[in-house]
Amino acid sequence: MFQKNISLKPYNTFGIDVNAESFAVVTSQEQLKKIISEYKEIFILSGGSNILLTKDISRPVISLCTKGIKTQEFDQDYVLVTAEAGEKWHEFVLWCIDNDYGGIENLSLIPGNVGTSPIQNIGAYGVEIKDTFYQLKALEIETNAFKTFTAADCNFGYRDSFFKREGKGKYIILNVTFKLTRKDHKLQKNYGAIQVELEKTNNSDPSIKDISDIITGIRKAKLPDPEEIGNSGSFFKNPVISKAHFEQLKRSYQKIPFYPAGKNLVKVPAGWLIEQCGFKGKRFGDAGVHKNQALVLVNYGNASGKDILDLAQKIKKTVKEQFGIDLEIEVNII
Ligand code: EPU
């Protein structure tokens, strides 16, 4: 089942060329259980869309490619939809829209697979998966037993969950169930850029497909396509700072954008901070900062994981010096 010495370049959206000593594509839960009964130290590679590979991997690498979508009636208003871990996230979103199931349309065009979506609680345009998440099924590596996690068990936060903290490396997510609307969809269209598009087309009663199309358009305009240029979406989280710190920054930077983030706290877009530091569109060898969205680091072809990480450290240092803010890396560094 395992192949020897495989380059992982095609298997991570950053396009980083590291070697896997052994590599297997897994298409069923039974196959996975069999592997777990033999190896406890494995590396699960899903869509490869939220990782930066900085070294060769000696543990067996498993590319989880299980497929399938199933529905189950919940009540008159909701349906439960379960997708296997290896389903591509965006294809799953489109499948739900085709079936007129609402709730995840704002998460259109996010790279990656369904199985990793809960780990960082993927989010965009006012919606996170925690908003429609119902439950997930995982394999516990230590016991090789199945376990079900509810939303409360997952302890979701901003780009965060149990699986990024206490549960890190202990479970393999096998499938995820969402509770989606079958009618009277609750559209989340407050985000500025969505409003602009709706007004442009005079659309006062958009469908979930309209919202998905608008978001797909916005993302295509702003974010680089990993098929064309290696990247992992937002490289940093948007930092949360105290109101006092924010007020102090506002004195020097009147136009600083912000989102309220709870009592006495303010979230500031990291992309704006990085742009202010002069990094937007800059290139250092084959590592760079995207020209339309400074929060996204890119690989122009042959950057190593270390090249990208060095650039990230340079950005962190400059933002700290100029704004007194510590940026936190959002992508998993391997
Ligand atoms: N901005 C700049 N310069 C830049 C980038 C952004 O000034 O280079 C400013 C924008 O003008 C705007 C603000 O920063 O005022 C926010 O920008 P944007 O709407 O693009 O969103 P973001 O905060 O940079 C977050 C998510 C994205 C998600 C968008 C839309 C994080 C870490 N990132 O980005 O998620 O698509 O909001 O909801 O929260 C991802 O996680 O990979 C991702 C792409």
Short mmCIF file of C-alpha atoms and ligand atoms in Angstrom, two decimals:
data_model
loop_
_atom_site.label_atom_id
_atom_site.label_comp_id
_atom_site.label_asym_id
_atom_site.label_seq_id
_atom_site.Cartn_x
_atom_site.Cartn_y
_atom_site.Cartn_z
CA MET A 1 0.00 0.00 0.00
CA PHE A 2 2.86 2.41 0.81
CA GLN A 3 4.99 4.02 -1.90
CA LYS A 4 8.57 5.01 -1.05
CA ASN A 5 10.16 8.48 -1.34
CA ILE A 6 7.36 10.57 -2.76
CA SER A 7 7.59 14.35 -3.26
CA LEU A 8 4.78 16.11 -1.42
CA LYS A 9 4.88 19.13 -3.77
CA PRO A 10 1.59 18.21 -5.52
CA TYR A 11 -0.08 17.47 -2.17
CA ASN A 12 0.22 20.87 -0.44
CA THR A 13 -1.27 24.10 -1.80
CA PHE A 14 1.92 26.02 -0.93
CA GLY A 15 3.69 23.75 -3.44
CA ILE A 16 6.62 23.03 -1.11
CA ASP A 17 8.88 20.19 -2.23
CA VAL A 18 9.64 17.90 0.71
CA ASN A 19 10.10 14.15 0.70
CA ALA A 20 7.80 11.59 2.32
CA GLU A 21 9.72 8.40 3.14
CA SER A 22 6.50 6.42 2.74
CA PHE A 23 3.15 7.54 1.37
CA ALA A 24 -0.27 5.94 0.92
CA VAL A 25 -3.58 7.08 -0.51
CA VAL A 26 -6.40 5.83 1.73
CA THR A 27 -9.94 5.57 0.36
CA SER A 28 -11.84 3.76 3.13
CA GLN A 29 -12.22 3.91 6.91
CA GLU A 30 -11.34 0.18 7.10
CA GLN A 31 -8.03 0.77 5.31
CA LEU A 32 -7.28 3.57 7.73
CA LYS A 33 -8.09 1.40 10.77
CA LYS A 34 -5.74 -1.26 9.46
CA ILE A 35 -2.90 1.25 9.13
CA ILE A 36 -3.55 2.65 12.62
CA SER A 37 -3.36 -0.86 14.06
CA GLU A 38 0.23 -1.06 12.74
CA TYR A 39 1.51 2.52 13.03
CA LYS A 40 0.75 5.04 15.77
CA GLU A 41 3.06 7.75 14.48
CA ILE A 42 1.54 8.83 11.19
CA PHE A 43 1.09 12.09 9.33
CA ILE A 44 -2.37 12.76 7.90
CA LEU A 45 -2.44 14.89 4.82
CA SER A 46 -5.87 16.09 3.82
CA GLY A 47 -6.29 18.92 1.31
CA GLY A 48 -2.82 20.21 2.28
CA SER A 49 -4.29 23.71 2.25
CA ASN A 50 -3.38 24.93 5.73
CA ILE A 51 0.15 23.65 6.23
CA LEU A 52 3.67 24.84 5.60
CA LEU A 53 6.06 21.91 5.17
CA THR A 54 9.54 22.84 6.36
CA LYS A 55 11.21 19.41 6.43
CA ASP A 56 11.13 15.89 5.02
CA ILE A 57 8.70 13.53 6.75
CA SER A 58 9.87 10.17 8.03
CA ARG A 59 6.53 9.05 9.53
CA PRO A 60 4.17 7.28 7.09
CA VAL A 61 2.14 9.96 5.25
CA ILE A 62 -1.53 9.17 4.65
CA SER A 63 -3.47 11.06 2.01
CA LEU A 64 -7.07 10.71 3.20
CA CYS A 65 -9.30 10.49 0.12
CA THR A 66 -12.55 9.01 1.44
CA LYS A 67 -15.56 10.22 -0.57
CA GLY A 68 -19.33 10.38 -0.20
CA ILE A 69 -22.18 12.69 0.84
CA LYS A 70 -25.30 11.48 2.68
CA THR A 71 -28.39 13.29 3.87
CA GLN A 72 -30.75 12.56 6.72
CA GLU A 73 -33.99 14.36 7.49
CA PHE A 74 -33.83 16.44 10.67
CA ASP A 75 -37.22 18.16 10.60
CA GLN A 76 -39.31 20.23 8.19
CA ASP A 77 -36.85 23.09 8.27
CA TYR A 78 -33.47 21.39 8.48
CA VAL A 79 -31.53 18.56 6.88
CA LEU A 80 -28.43 16.83 8.19
CA VAL A 81 -25.73 16.45 5.55
CA THR A 82 -22.71 14.24 6.20
CA ALA A 83 -19.64 14.48 3.98
CA GLU A 84 -16.64 12.17 4.11
CA ALA A 85 -13.28 13.73 5.01
CA GLY A 86 -11.77 13.51 1.51
CA GLU A 87 -14.53 15.50 -0.20
CA LYS A 88 -13.23 18.82 -1.54
CA TRP A 89 -14.74 21.61 0.54
CA HIS A 90 -15.82 23.85 -2.34
CA GLU A 91 -17.35 20.95 -4.29
CA PHE A 92 -19.31 20.06 -1.15
CA VAL A 93 -20.55 23.67 -0.85
CA LEU A 94 -21.68 23.60 -4.49
CA TRP A 95 -23.43 20.25 -3.96
CA CYS A 96 -25.38 21.77 -1.03
CA ILE A 97 -26.33 24.82 -3.11
CA ASP A 98 -27.50 22.60 -6.01
CA ASN A 99 -29.73 20.79 -3.54
CA ASP A 100 -30.93 24.10 -2.06
CA TYR A 101 -29.47 23.43 1.39
CA GLY A 102 -28.44 26.71 3.00
CA GLY A 103 -25.87 27.79 5.57
CA ILE A 104 -22.41 27.33 4.12
CA GLU A 105 -22.71 29.41 0.92
CA ASN A 106 -20.49 32.16 2.41
CA LEU A 107 -17.73 29.59 2.70
CA SER A 108 -17.52 29.14 -1.08
CA LEU A 109 -14.13 28.64 -2.75
CA ILE A 110 -12.19 27.93 0.45
CA PRO A 111 -9.45 25.47 -0.49
CA GLY A 112 -9.06 22.19 1.39
CA ASN A 113 -11.16 19.18 2.27
CA VAL A 114 -14.20 18.65 4.47
CA GLY A 115 -12.21 16.62 7.01
CA THR A 116 -9.96 19.49 8.01
CA SER A 117 -12.63 22.21 7.98
CA PRO A 118 -13.44 21.85 11.71
CA ILE A 119 -9.79 21.90 12.85
CA GLN A 120 -9.40 25.61 12.26
CA ASN A 121 -13.15 26.34 12.19
CA ILE A 122 -12.88 27.74 8.66
CA GLY A 123 -14.60 31.07 8.24
CA ALA A 124 -15.21 33.86 5.77
CA TYR A 125 -17.64 36.71 5.11
CA GLY A 126 -19.35 36.60 8.48
CA VAL A 127 -19.80 32.81 8.70
CA GLU A 128 -17.79 30.05 10.38
CA ILE A 129 -18.43 26.33 10.14
CA LYS A 130 -19.33 26.27 13.84
CA ASP A 131 -22.59 28.04 12.82
CA THR A 132 -23.92 24.98 10.95
CA PHE A 133 -21.77 22.21 12.45
CA TYR A 134 -23.80 19.31 13.91
CA GLN A 135 -21.26 16.61 14.72
CA LEU A 136 -18.21 14.78 13.44
CA LYS A 137 -16.91 11.23 13.52
CA ALA A 138 -13.22 10.69 14.24
CA LEU A 139 -10.84 7.81 14.75
CA GLU A 140 -8.90 7.98 17.99
CA ILE A 141 -5.34 7.00 17.11
CA GLU A 142 -4.39 5.56 20.51
CA THR A 143 -7.37 3.20 20.78
CA ASN A 144 -8.23 2.82 17.07
CA ALA A 145 -11.87 3.40 18.07
CA PHE A 146 -14.49 5.67 16.52
CA LYS A 147 -15.63 8.68 18.51
CA THR A 148 -18.38 11.25 17.90
CA PHE A 149 -17.79 14.92 18.70
CA THR A 150 -20.58 17.48 19.16
CA ALA A 151 -20.04 21.21 18.61
CA ALA A 152 -19.48 21.62 22.36
CA ASP A 153 -16.80 18.89 22.32
CA CYS A 154 -15.03 20.72 19.47
CA ASN A 155 -14.82 23.93 21.53
CA PHE A 156 -14.68 26.14 18.45
CA GLY A 157 -13.04 29.57 18.49
CA TYR A 158 -11.76 32.02 15.86
CA ARG A 159 -9.67 29.82 13.52
CA ASP A 160 -9.42 27.44 16.46
CA SER A 161 -10.84 24.21 17.95
CA PHE A 162 -10.11 21.32 20.33
CA PHE A 163 -8.26 19.66 17.41
CA LYS A 164 -5.69 22.47 17.30
CA ARG A 165 -5.10 22.26 21.06
CA GLU A 166 -5.74 19.33 23.46
CA GLY A 167 -6.78 17.01 20.62
CA LYS A 168 -3.85 17.85 18.35
CA GLY A 169 -2.44 14.78 16.61
CA LYS A 170 -4.72 12.41 18.56
CA TYR A 171 -7.67 12.03 16.18
CA ILE A 172 -8.34 11.61 12.48
CA ILE A 173 -11.57 13.26 11.38
CA LEU A 174 -13.51 10.83 9.19
CA ASN A 175 -16.65 12.73 8.35
CA VAL A 176 -18.48 15.91 9.29
CA THR A 177 -22.24 16.48 9.61
CA PHE A 178 -23.81 19.90 9.05
CA LYS A 179 -27.33 21.03 9.92
CA LEU A 180 -28.50 23.06 6.94
CA THR A 181 -31.70 24.91 6.14
CA ARG A 182 -34.10 23.42 3.57
CA LYS A 183 -36.11 26.64 3.19
CA ASP A 184 -36.19 30.21 4.55
CA HIS A 185 -32.42 30.36 4.28
CA LYS A 186 -30.83 32.74 6.74
CA LEU A 187 -28.53 34.69 4.48
CA GLN A 188 -25.53 36.44 5.96
CA LYS A 189 -25.00 39.36 3.59
CA ASN A 190 -23.87 42.21 5.83
CA TYR A 191 -20.25 42.07 4.78
CA GLY A 192 -19.42 45.30 2.90
CA ALA A 193 -18.17 43.71 -0.30
CA ILE A 194 -21.32 41.52 -0.58
CA GLN A 195 -23.57 44.57 -0.16
CA VAL A 196 -21.69 46.42 -2.88
CA GLU A 197 -22.21 43.55 -5.35
CA LEU A 198 -25.92 43.17 -4.47
CA GLU A 199 -26.48 46.89 -5.00
CA LYS A 200 -24.59 46.84 -8.29
CA THR A 201 -26.97 44.21 -9.66
CA ASN A 202 -30.05 45.62 -7.91
CA ASN A 203 -30.58 42.28 -6.22
CA SER A 204 -32.75 42.74 -3.12
CA ASP A 205 -33.73 39.07 -2.76
CA PRO A 206 -30.59 36.99 -3.39
CA SER A 207 -30.61 33.18 -3.40
CA ILE A 208 -27.90 31.09 -1.73
CA LYS A 209 -26.44 30.59 -5.22
CA ASP A 210 -26.28 34.37 -5.77
CA ILE A 211 -24.36 34.77 -2.49
CA SER A 212 -22.03 31.90 -3.40
CA ASP A 213 -21.38 33.44 -6.85
CA ILE A 214 -20.65 36.86 -5.32
CA ILE A 215 -18.23 35.43 -2.78
CA THR A 216 -16.54 33.31 -5.41
CA GLY A 217 -16.02 36.49 -7.44
CA ILE A 218 -14.64 38.46 -4.46
CA ARG A 219 -12.26 35.66 -3.50
CA LYS A 220 -11.05 35.21 -7.09
CA ALA A 221 -10.29 38.95 -7.32
CA LYS A 222 -8.44 39.13 -3.99
CA LEU A 223 -6.92 35.77 -3.24
CA PRO A 224 -4.39 33.89 -5.36
CA ASP A 225 -5.49 30.55 -6.85
CA PRO A 226 -3.23 27.81 -5.40
CA GLU A 227 -3.33 26.11 -8.82
CA GLU A 228 -1.49 29.12 -10.22
CA ILE A 229 0.65 30.31 -7.32
CA GLY A 230 1.42 28.36 -4.15
CA ASN A 231 -0.25 29.69 -0.99
CA SER A 232 -2.18 28.68 2.08
CA GLY A 233 -4.73 31.51 2.36
CA SER A 234 -4.32 33.79 5.37
CA PHE A 235 -0.91 33.06 6.84
CA PHE A 236 -1.57 34.97 10.10
CA LYS A 237 -4.64 35.40 12.30
CA ASN A 238 -6.14 38.85 12.64
CA PRO A 239 -4.77 40.01 16.02
CA VAL A 240 -6.99 41.09 18.89
CA ILE A 241 -5.67 44.06 20.89
CA SER A 242 -6.94 46.14 23.81
CA LYS A 243 -9.15 49.16 23.13
CA ALA A 244 -6.52 51.35 24.81
CA HIS A 245 -3.83 50.08 22.44
CA PHE A 246 -6.19 50.60 19.50
CA GLU A 247 -7.00 54.21 20.53
CA GLN A 248 -3.30 54.92 20.79
CA LEU A 249 -2.68 53.54 17.25
CA LYS A 250 -5.66 55.49 15.90
CA ARG A 251 -3.94 58.74 16.85
CA SER A 252 -1.18 58.01 14.32
CA TYR A 253 -3.25 55.99 11.81
CA GLN A 254 -6.72 57.57 11.56
CA LYS A 255 -7.83 55.08 8.88
CA ILE A 256 -6.92 51.87 10.73
CA PRO A 257 -9.71 49.33 10.00
CA PHE A 258 -11.11 47.32 12.92
CA TYR A 259 -13.84 44.95 14.07
CA PRO A 260 -15.23 44.97 17.64
CA ALA A 261 -14.07 41.80 19.43
CA GLY A 262 -15.79 41.83 22.81
CA LYS A 263 -15.48 44.02 25.86
CA ASN A 264 -12.48 46.36 25.62
CA LEU A 265 -11.06 44.37 22.72
CA VAL A 266 -10.61 45.22 19.06
CA LYS A 267 -9.62 42.97 16.13
CA VAL A 268 -7.33 44.60 13.57
CA PRO A 269 -6.80 43.15 10.07
CA ALA A 270 -3.30 41.72 9.87
CA GLY A 271 -3.36 42.37 6.10
CA TRP A 272 -3.60 46.10 6.76
CA LEU A 273 -0.75 46.02 9.32
CA ILE A 274 1.48 44.11 6.91
CA GLU A 275 0.65 46.49 4.07
CA GLN A 276 1.49 49.50 6.27
CA CYS A 277 4.89 47.93 6.92
CA GLY A 278 5.54 48.00 3.18
CA PHE A 279 5.47 44.25 2.49
CA LYS A 280 2.47 44.05 0.15
CA GLY A 281 3.50 42.70 -3.27
CA LYS A 282 7.16 42.34 -2.19
CA ARG A 283 9.18 39.36 -3.34
CA PHE A 284 12.24 37.83 -1.63
CA GLY A 285 13.62 35.14 -3.94
CA ASP A 286 10.71 32.76 -4.55
CA ALA A 287 8.86 33.73 -1.34
CA GLY A 288 6.56 36.73 -1.41
CA VAL A 289 3.59 38.68 -0.09
CA HIS A 290 0.55 38.66 -2.38
CA LYS A 291 -0.10 41.88 -4.29
CA ASN A 292 -3.85 42.05 -3.56
CA GLN A 293 -3.97 40.68 0.00
CA ALA A 294 -0.95 41.14 2.25
CA LEU A 295 -2.19 38.46 4.66
CA VAL A 296 -1.35 35.79 2.10
CA LEU A 297 2.25 34.63 1.63
CA VAL A 298 3.05 33.02 -1.70
CA ASN A 299 5.52 30.61 -3.26
CA TYR A 300 6.52 31.78 -6.74
CA GLY A 301 7.82 28.31 -7.60
CA ASN A 302 10.76 26.92 -5.72
CA ALA A 303 10.60 28.52 -2.27
CA SER A 304 11.37 26.15 0.58
CA GLY A 305 9.25 26.03 3.73
CA LYS A 306 12.14 27.78 5.48
CA ASP A 307 12.13 30.63 2.90
CA ILE A 308 8.43 31.24 3.63
CA LEU A 309 8.97 30.95 7.37
CA ASP A 310 11.93 33.40 7.25
CA LEU A 311 9.70 35.91 5.45
CA ALA A 312 6.96 35.36 8.03
CA GLN A 313 9.45 36.04 10.86
CA LYS A 314 10.64 39.23 9.12
CA ILE A 315 7.00 40.39 8.85
CA LYS A 316 6.30 39.50 12.49
CA LYS A 317 9.35 41.46 13.65
CA THR A 318 8.49 44.56 11.60
CA VAL A 319 4.82 44.59 12.68
CA LYS A 320 5.93 44.22 16.30
CA GLU A 321 8.37 47.14 15.95
CA GLN A 322 5.94 49.43 14.12
CA PHE A 323 2.68 48.61 15.92
CA GLY A 324 3.63 46.77 19.11
CA ILE A 325 1.43 43.86 17.96
CA ASP A 326 2.42 40.17 17.97
CA LEU A 327 1.09 38.43 14.87
CA GLU A 328 0.16 34.79 15.37
CA ILE A 329 0.75 32.33 12.52
CA GLU A 330 -2.48 30.64 11.46
CA VAL A 331 -1.05 27.97 9.16
CA ASN A 332 0.26 24.73 10.70
CA ILE A 333 4.04 24.61 10.52
CA ILE A 334 5.36 21.07 10.06
N1 EPU B 1 -6.57 45.09 4.10
C1 EPU B 1 -5.55 45.94 3.73
N2 EPU B 1 -4.50 45.42 3.02
C2 EPU B 1 -4.43 44.13 2.66
C3 EPU B 1 -5.47 43.25 3.05
C4 EPU B 1 -6.54 43.76 3.78
O1 EPU B 1 -5.58 47.14 4.03
O2 EPU B 1 -3.47 43.75 2.00
C5 EPU B 1 -7.73 45.64 4.82
C6 EPU B 1 -8.96 45.68 3.92
O3 EPU B 1 -9.02 46.87 3.19
C7 EPU B 1 -10.09 45.61 4.92
C8 EPU B 1 -9.51 44.72 6.01
O4 EPU B 1 -8.09 44.78 5.88
O5 EPU B 1 -10.36 46.86 5.48
C9 EPU B 1 -10.01 43.29 5.98
O6 EPU B 1 -9.67 42.67 4.75
P1 EPU B 1 -10.48 41.41 4.14
O7 EPU B 1 -11.92 41.74 4.04
O8 EPU B 1 -9.78 40.98 2.91
O9 EPU B 1 -10.40 40.30 5.26
P2 EPU B 1 -9.22 39.80 6.21
O10 EPU B 1 -9.54 40.20 7.60
O11 EPU B 1 -7.89 40.23 5.67
C10 EPU B 1 -10.37 37.54 6.79
C11 EPU B 1 -10.04 36.09 6.81
C12 EPU B 1 -10.10 35.50 5.41
C13 EPU B 1 -11.51 35.70 4.87
C14 EPU B 1 -11.83 37.21 4.88
C15 EPU B 1 -13.26 37.51 4.49
C16 EPU B 1 -8.56 35.72 8.71
C17 EPU B 1 -7.20 35.38 9.17
N3 EPU B 1 -8.74 35.85 7.39
O12 EPU B 1 -9.35 38.21 6.06
O13 EPU B 1 -9.86 34.09 5.50
O14 EPU B 1 -11.63 35.21 3.55
O15 EPU B 1 -11.65 37.74 6.23
O16 EPU B 1 -14.12 37.10 5.53
O17 EPU B 1 -9.46 35.86 9.54
C18 EPU B 1 -8.24 32.35 5.36
O18 EPU B 1 -8.46 32.11 6.54
O19 EPU B 1 -7.39 31.69 4.70
C19 EPU B 1 -8.94 33.46 4.70
C20 EPU B 1 -8.67 33.82 3.45
#
